[in-house]
Short mmCIF file of C-alpha atoms in Angstrom, two decimals:
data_model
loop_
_atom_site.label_atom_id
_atom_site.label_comp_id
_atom_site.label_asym_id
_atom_site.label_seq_id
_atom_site.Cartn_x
_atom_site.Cartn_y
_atom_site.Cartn_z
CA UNK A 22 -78.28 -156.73 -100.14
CA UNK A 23 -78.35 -160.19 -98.76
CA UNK A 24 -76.01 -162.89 -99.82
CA UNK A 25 -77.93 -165.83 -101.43
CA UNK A 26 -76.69 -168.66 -98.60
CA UNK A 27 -78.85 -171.82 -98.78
CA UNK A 28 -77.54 -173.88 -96.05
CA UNK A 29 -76.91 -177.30 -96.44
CA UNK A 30 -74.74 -179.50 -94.90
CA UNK A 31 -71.54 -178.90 -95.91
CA UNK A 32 -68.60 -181.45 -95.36
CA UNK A 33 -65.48 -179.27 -96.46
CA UNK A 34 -65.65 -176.18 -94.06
CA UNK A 35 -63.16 -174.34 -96.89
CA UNK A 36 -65.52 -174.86 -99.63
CA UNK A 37 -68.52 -171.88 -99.68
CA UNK A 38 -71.31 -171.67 -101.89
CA UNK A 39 -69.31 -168.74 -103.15
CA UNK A 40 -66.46 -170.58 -103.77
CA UNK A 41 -68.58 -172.97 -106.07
CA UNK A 42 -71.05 -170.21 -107.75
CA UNK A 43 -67.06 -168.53 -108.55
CA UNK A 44 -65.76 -172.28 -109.98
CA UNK A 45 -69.18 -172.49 -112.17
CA UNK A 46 -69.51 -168.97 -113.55
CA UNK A 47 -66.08 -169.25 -114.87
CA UNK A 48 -66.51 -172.64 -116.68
CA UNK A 49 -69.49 -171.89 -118.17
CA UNK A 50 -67.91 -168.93 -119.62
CA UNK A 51 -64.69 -170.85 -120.61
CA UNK A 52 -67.02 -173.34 -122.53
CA UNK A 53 -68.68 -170.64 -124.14
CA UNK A 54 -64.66 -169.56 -124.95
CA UNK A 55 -64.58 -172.76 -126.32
CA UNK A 56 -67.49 -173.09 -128.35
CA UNK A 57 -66.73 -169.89 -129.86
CA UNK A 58 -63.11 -171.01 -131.16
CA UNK A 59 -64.55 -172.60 -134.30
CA UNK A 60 -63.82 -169.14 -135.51
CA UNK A 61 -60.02 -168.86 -135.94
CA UNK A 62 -58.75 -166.65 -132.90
CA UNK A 63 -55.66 -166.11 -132.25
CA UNK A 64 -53.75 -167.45 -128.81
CA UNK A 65 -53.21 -163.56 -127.54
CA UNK A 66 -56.91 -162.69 -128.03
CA UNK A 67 -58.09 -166.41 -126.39
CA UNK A 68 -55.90 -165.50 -123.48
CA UNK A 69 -57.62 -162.14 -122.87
CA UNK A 70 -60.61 -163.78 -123.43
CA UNK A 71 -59.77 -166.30 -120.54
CA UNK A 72 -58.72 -163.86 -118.10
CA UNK A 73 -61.45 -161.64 -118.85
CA UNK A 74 -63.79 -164.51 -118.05
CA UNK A 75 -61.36 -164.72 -114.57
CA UNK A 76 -62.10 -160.87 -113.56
CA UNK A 77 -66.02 -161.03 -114.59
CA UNK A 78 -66.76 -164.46 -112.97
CA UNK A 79 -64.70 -162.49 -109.38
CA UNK A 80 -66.60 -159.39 -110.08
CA UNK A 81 -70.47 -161.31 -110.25
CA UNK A 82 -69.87 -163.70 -107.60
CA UNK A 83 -69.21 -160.50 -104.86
CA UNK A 84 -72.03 -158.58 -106.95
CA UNK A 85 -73.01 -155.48 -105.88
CA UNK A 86 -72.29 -156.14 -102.17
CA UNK A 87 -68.64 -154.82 -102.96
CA UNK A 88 -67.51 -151.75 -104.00
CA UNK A 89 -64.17 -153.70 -105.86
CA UNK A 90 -66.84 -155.61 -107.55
CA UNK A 91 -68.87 -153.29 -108.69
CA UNK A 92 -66.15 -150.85 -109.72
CA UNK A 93 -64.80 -154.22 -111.79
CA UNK A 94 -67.90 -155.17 -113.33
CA UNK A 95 -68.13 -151.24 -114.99
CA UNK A 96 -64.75 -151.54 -116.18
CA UNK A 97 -65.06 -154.58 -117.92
CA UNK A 98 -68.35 -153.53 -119.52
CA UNK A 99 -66.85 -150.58 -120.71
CA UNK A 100 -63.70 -152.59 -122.03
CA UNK A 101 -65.89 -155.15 -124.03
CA UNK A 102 -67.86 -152.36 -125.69
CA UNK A 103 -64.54 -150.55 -126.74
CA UNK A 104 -63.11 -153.87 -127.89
CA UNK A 105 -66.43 -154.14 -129.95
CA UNK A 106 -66.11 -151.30 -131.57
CA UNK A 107 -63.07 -151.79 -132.13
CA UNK A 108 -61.76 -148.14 -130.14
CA UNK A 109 -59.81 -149.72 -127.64
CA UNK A 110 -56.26 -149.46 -128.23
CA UNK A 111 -52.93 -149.63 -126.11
CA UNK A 112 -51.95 -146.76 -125.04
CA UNK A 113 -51.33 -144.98 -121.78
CA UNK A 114 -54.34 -144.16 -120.47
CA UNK A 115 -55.02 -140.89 -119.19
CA UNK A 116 -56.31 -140.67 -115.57
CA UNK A 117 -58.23 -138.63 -113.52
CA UNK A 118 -56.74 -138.39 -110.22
CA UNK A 119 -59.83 -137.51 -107.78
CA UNK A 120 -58.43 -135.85 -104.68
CA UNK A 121 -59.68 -138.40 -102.79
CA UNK A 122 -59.66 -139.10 -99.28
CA UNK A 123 -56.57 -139.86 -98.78
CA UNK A 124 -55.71 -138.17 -95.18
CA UNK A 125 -52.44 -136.90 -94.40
CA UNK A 126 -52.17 -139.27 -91.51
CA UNK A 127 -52.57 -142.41 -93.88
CA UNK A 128 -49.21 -144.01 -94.66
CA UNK A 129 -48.07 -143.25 -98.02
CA UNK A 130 -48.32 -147.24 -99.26
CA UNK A 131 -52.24 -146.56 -99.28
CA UNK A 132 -51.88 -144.55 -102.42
CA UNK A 133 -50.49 -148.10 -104.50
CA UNK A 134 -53.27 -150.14 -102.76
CA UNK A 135 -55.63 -147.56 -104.17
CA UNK A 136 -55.07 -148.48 -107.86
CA UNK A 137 -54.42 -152.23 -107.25
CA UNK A 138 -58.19 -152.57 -105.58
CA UNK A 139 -60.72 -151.65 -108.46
CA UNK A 140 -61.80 -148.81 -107.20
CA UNK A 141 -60.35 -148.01 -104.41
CA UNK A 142 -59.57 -143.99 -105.24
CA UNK A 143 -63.29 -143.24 -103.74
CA UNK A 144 -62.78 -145.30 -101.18
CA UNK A 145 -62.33 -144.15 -97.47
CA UNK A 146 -59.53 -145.58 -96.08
CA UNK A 147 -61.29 -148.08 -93.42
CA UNK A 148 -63.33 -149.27 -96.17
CA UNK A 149 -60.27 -149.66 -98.19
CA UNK A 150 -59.02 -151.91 -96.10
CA UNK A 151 -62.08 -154.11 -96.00
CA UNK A 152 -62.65 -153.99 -99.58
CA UNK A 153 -58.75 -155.32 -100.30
CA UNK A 154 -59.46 -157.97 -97.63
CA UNK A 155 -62.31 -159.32 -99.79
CA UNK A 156 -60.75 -158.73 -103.34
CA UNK A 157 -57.43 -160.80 -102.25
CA UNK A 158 -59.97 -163.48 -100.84
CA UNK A 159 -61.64 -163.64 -104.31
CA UNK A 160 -58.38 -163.48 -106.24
CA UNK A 161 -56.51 -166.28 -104.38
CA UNK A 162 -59.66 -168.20 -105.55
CA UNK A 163 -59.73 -167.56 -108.56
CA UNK A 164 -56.36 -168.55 -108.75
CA UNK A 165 -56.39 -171.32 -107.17
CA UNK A 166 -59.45 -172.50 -109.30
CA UNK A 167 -57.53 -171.64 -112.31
CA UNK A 168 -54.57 -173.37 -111.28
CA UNK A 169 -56.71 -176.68 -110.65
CA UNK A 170 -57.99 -176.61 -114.05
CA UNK A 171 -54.47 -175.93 -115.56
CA UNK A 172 -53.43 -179.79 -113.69
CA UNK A 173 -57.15 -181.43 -114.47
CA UNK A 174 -56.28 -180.62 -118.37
CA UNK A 175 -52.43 -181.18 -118.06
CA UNK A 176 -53.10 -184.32 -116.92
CA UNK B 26 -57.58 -133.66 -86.96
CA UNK B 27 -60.76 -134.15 -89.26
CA UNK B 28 -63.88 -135.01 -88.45
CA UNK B 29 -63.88 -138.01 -91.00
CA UNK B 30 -61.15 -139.60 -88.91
CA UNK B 31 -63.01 -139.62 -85.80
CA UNK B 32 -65.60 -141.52 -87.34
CA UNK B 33 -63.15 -144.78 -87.22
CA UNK B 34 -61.69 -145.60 -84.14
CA UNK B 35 -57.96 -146.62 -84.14
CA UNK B 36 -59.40 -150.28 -83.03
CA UNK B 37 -61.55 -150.54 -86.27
CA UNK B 38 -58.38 -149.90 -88.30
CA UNK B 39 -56.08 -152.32 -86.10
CA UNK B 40 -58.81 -154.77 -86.72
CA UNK B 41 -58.79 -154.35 -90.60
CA UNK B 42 -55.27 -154.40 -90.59
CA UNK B 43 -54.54 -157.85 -88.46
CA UNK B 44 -57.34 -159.20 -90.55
CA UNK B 45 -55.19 -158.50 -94.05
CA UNK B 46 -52.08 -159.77 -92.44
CA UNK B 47 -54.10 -162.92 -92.02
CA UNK B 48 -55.01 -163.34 -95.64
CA UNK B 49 -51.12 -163.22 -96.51
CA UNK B 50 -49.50 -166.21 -96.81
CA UNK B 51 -46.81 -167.15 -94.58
CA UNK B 52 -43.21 -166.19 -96.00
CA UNK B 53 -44.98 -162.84 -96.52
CA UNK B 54 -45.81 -162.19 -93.02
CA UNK B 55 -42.92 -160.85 -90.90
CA UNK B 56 -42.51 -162.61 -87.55
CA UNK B 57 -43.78 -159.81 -85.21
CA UNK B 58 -47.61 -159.90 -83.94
CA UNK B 59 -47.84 -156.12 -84.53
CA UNK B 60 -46.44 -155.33 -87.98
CA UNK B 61 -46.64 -151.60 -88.99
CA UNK B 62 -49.17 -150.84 -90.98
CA UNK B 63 -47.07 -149.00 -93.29
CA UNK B 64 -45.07 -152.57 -94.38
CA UNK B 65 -48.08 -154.74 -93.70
CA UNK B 66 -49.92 -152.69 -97.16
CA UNK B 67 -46.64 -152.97 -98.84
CA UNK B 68 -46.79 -156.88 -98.74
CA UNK B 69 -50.85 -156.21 -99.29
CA UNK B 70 -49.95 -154.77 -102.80
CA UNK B 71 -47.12 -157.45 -103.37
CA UNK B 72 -49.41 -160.07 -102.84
CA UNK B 73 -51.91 -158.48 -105.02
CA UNK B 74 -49.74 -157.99 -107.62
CA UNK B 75 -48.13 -161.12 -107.78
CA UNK B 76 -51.77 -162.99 -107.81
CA UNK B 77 -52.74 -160.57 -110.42
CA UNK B 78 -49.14 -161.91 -111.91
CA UNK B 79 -50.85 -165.39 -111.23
CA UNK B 80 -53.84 -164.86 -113.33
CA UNK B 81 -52.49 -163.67 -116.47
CA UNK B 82 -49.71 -166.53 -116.30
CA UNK B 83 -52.59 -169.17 -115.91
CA UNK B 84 -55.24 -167.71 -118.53
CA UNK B 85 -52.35 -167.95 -121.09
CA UNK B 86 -51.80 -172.05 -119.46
CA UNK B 87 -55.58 -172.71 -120.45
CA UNK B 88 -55.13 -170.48 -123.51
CA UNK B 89 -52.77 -173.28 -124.88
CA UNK B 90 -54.23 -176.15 -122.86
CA UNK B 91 -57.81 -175.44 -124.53
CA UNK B 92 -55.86 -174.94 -127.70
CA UNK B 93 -55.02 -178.45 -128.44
CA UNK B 94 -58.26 -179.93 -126.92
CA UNK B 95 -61.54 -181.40 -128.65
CA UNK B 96 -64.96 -181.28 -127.06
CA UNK B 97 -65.54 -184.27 -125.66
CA UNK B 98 -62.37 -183.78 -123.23
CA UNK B 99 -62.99 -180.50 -122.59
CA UNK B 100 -66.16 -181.69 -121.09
CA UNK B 101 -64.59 -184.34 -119.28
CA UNK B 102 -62.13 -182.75 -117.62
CA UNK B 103 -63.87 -179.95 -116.62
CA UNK B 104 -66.42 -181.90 -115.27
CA UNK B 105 -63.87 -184.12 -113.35
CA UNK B 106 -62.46 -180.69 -112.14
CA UNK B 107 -65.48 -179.57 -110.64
CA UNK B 108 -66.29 -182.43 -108.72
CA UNK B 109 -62.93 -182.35 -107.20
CA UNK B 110 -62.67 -178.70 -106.29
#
């Protein structure tokens, strides 16, 4: 699948359509957030409200051209039904452990970057590589979007 | 050795790898040109961690920042914030 890339001149070389379709998905969803707080929520539940907003607006802005994203995008689908019906409660999950690729020549670290990449048990291990590449990309800016909204509202 | 692995040369892999080392940020990456692999994921999943870390900390920030807010500023700001980004 092609990335949607009109081309237009662009004066900061750091700033990619992605980078802004990222920034505007997750506004729009804070304002929804927002608009919703008229019912009384409490802080906890606004927060996972935020950061679910932080993982979904990641997740659609890579799309299906990822495997992390796609991977994300189920698990937060599946999260906000639970939540819905009220079924999702903390406690240790119980995971499948796939027997995966995971080669004997592949240095033993692989098996943490596995579950921190969403997932990344299926992957292969080149493509695991590639696919962490892209999800720290997207995280650092996320978080750096985050953090300039934090200093626009602090200020 | 398997046939999977012959599928991806060494040189793919090196590739991948020098390419994550350059998405860490500096104090993470250890002085040498040719890091092992094995410590170059450990910092990977560091790094990952800690901006996973980073998003959590910061949802809970707006949490309380769009707490104590009314529309109008809401708006404001994150209009103001967008235009600066």
């Amino acid at each position: 699948m092609n990335r949607k890339n009109y081309t237009h001149p662009n004066p900061n070389p750091n700033y990619t359509s992605n980078n802004s379709m990222q920034s505007l998905h997750f506004i729009q969803a804070l304002a929804r957030i927002n608009r919703a707080a008229s019912k009384p929520t409490t802080p906890s539940c606004r927060t996972k409200q935020i950061r679910h907003a932080a993982y979904s607006s990641m997740a659609y802005t890579s799309g299906s051209r990822r495997k992390w994203s796609r991977a994300l995008l189920i698990r937060l689908r599946q999260r906000q039904r639970l939540r819905a019906r009220r079924l999702l409660t903390v406690r240790r999950r119980v995971r499948i452990v796939t027997p995966a690729m995971s080669l004997p020549e592949e240095p033993a670290r692989a098996e943490t970057l596995r579950r921190l990449v969403p997932g990344g048990r299926s992957m292969e291990y080149c493509n695991l590589l590639e696919e962490a590449a892209d999800y720290v990309q997207c995280l650092r800016t996320q978080v750096q979007l985050m953090q300039s909204l934090v200093d626009a509202f602090s200020s | 050795m398997s046939s999977r692995r012959s599928r991806i040369s060494d040189d793919e892999i090196n590739e991948l790898i020098s390419k994550l080392q350059s998405l860490l940020p500096e104090s993470r990456r250890r002085g040498s040109n040719r890091a092992s692999a094995t410590k170059l994921l450990k910092e990977t999943c560091t790094y990952i961690k800690s901006l996973q870390q980073e998003v959590d900390d910061l949802s809970d920030r707006l949490s309380d920042l769009m707490a104590g807010m009314d529309d109008n500023s809401v708006q404001a700001d994150i209009i103001r914030s967008l235009l600066s980004s």
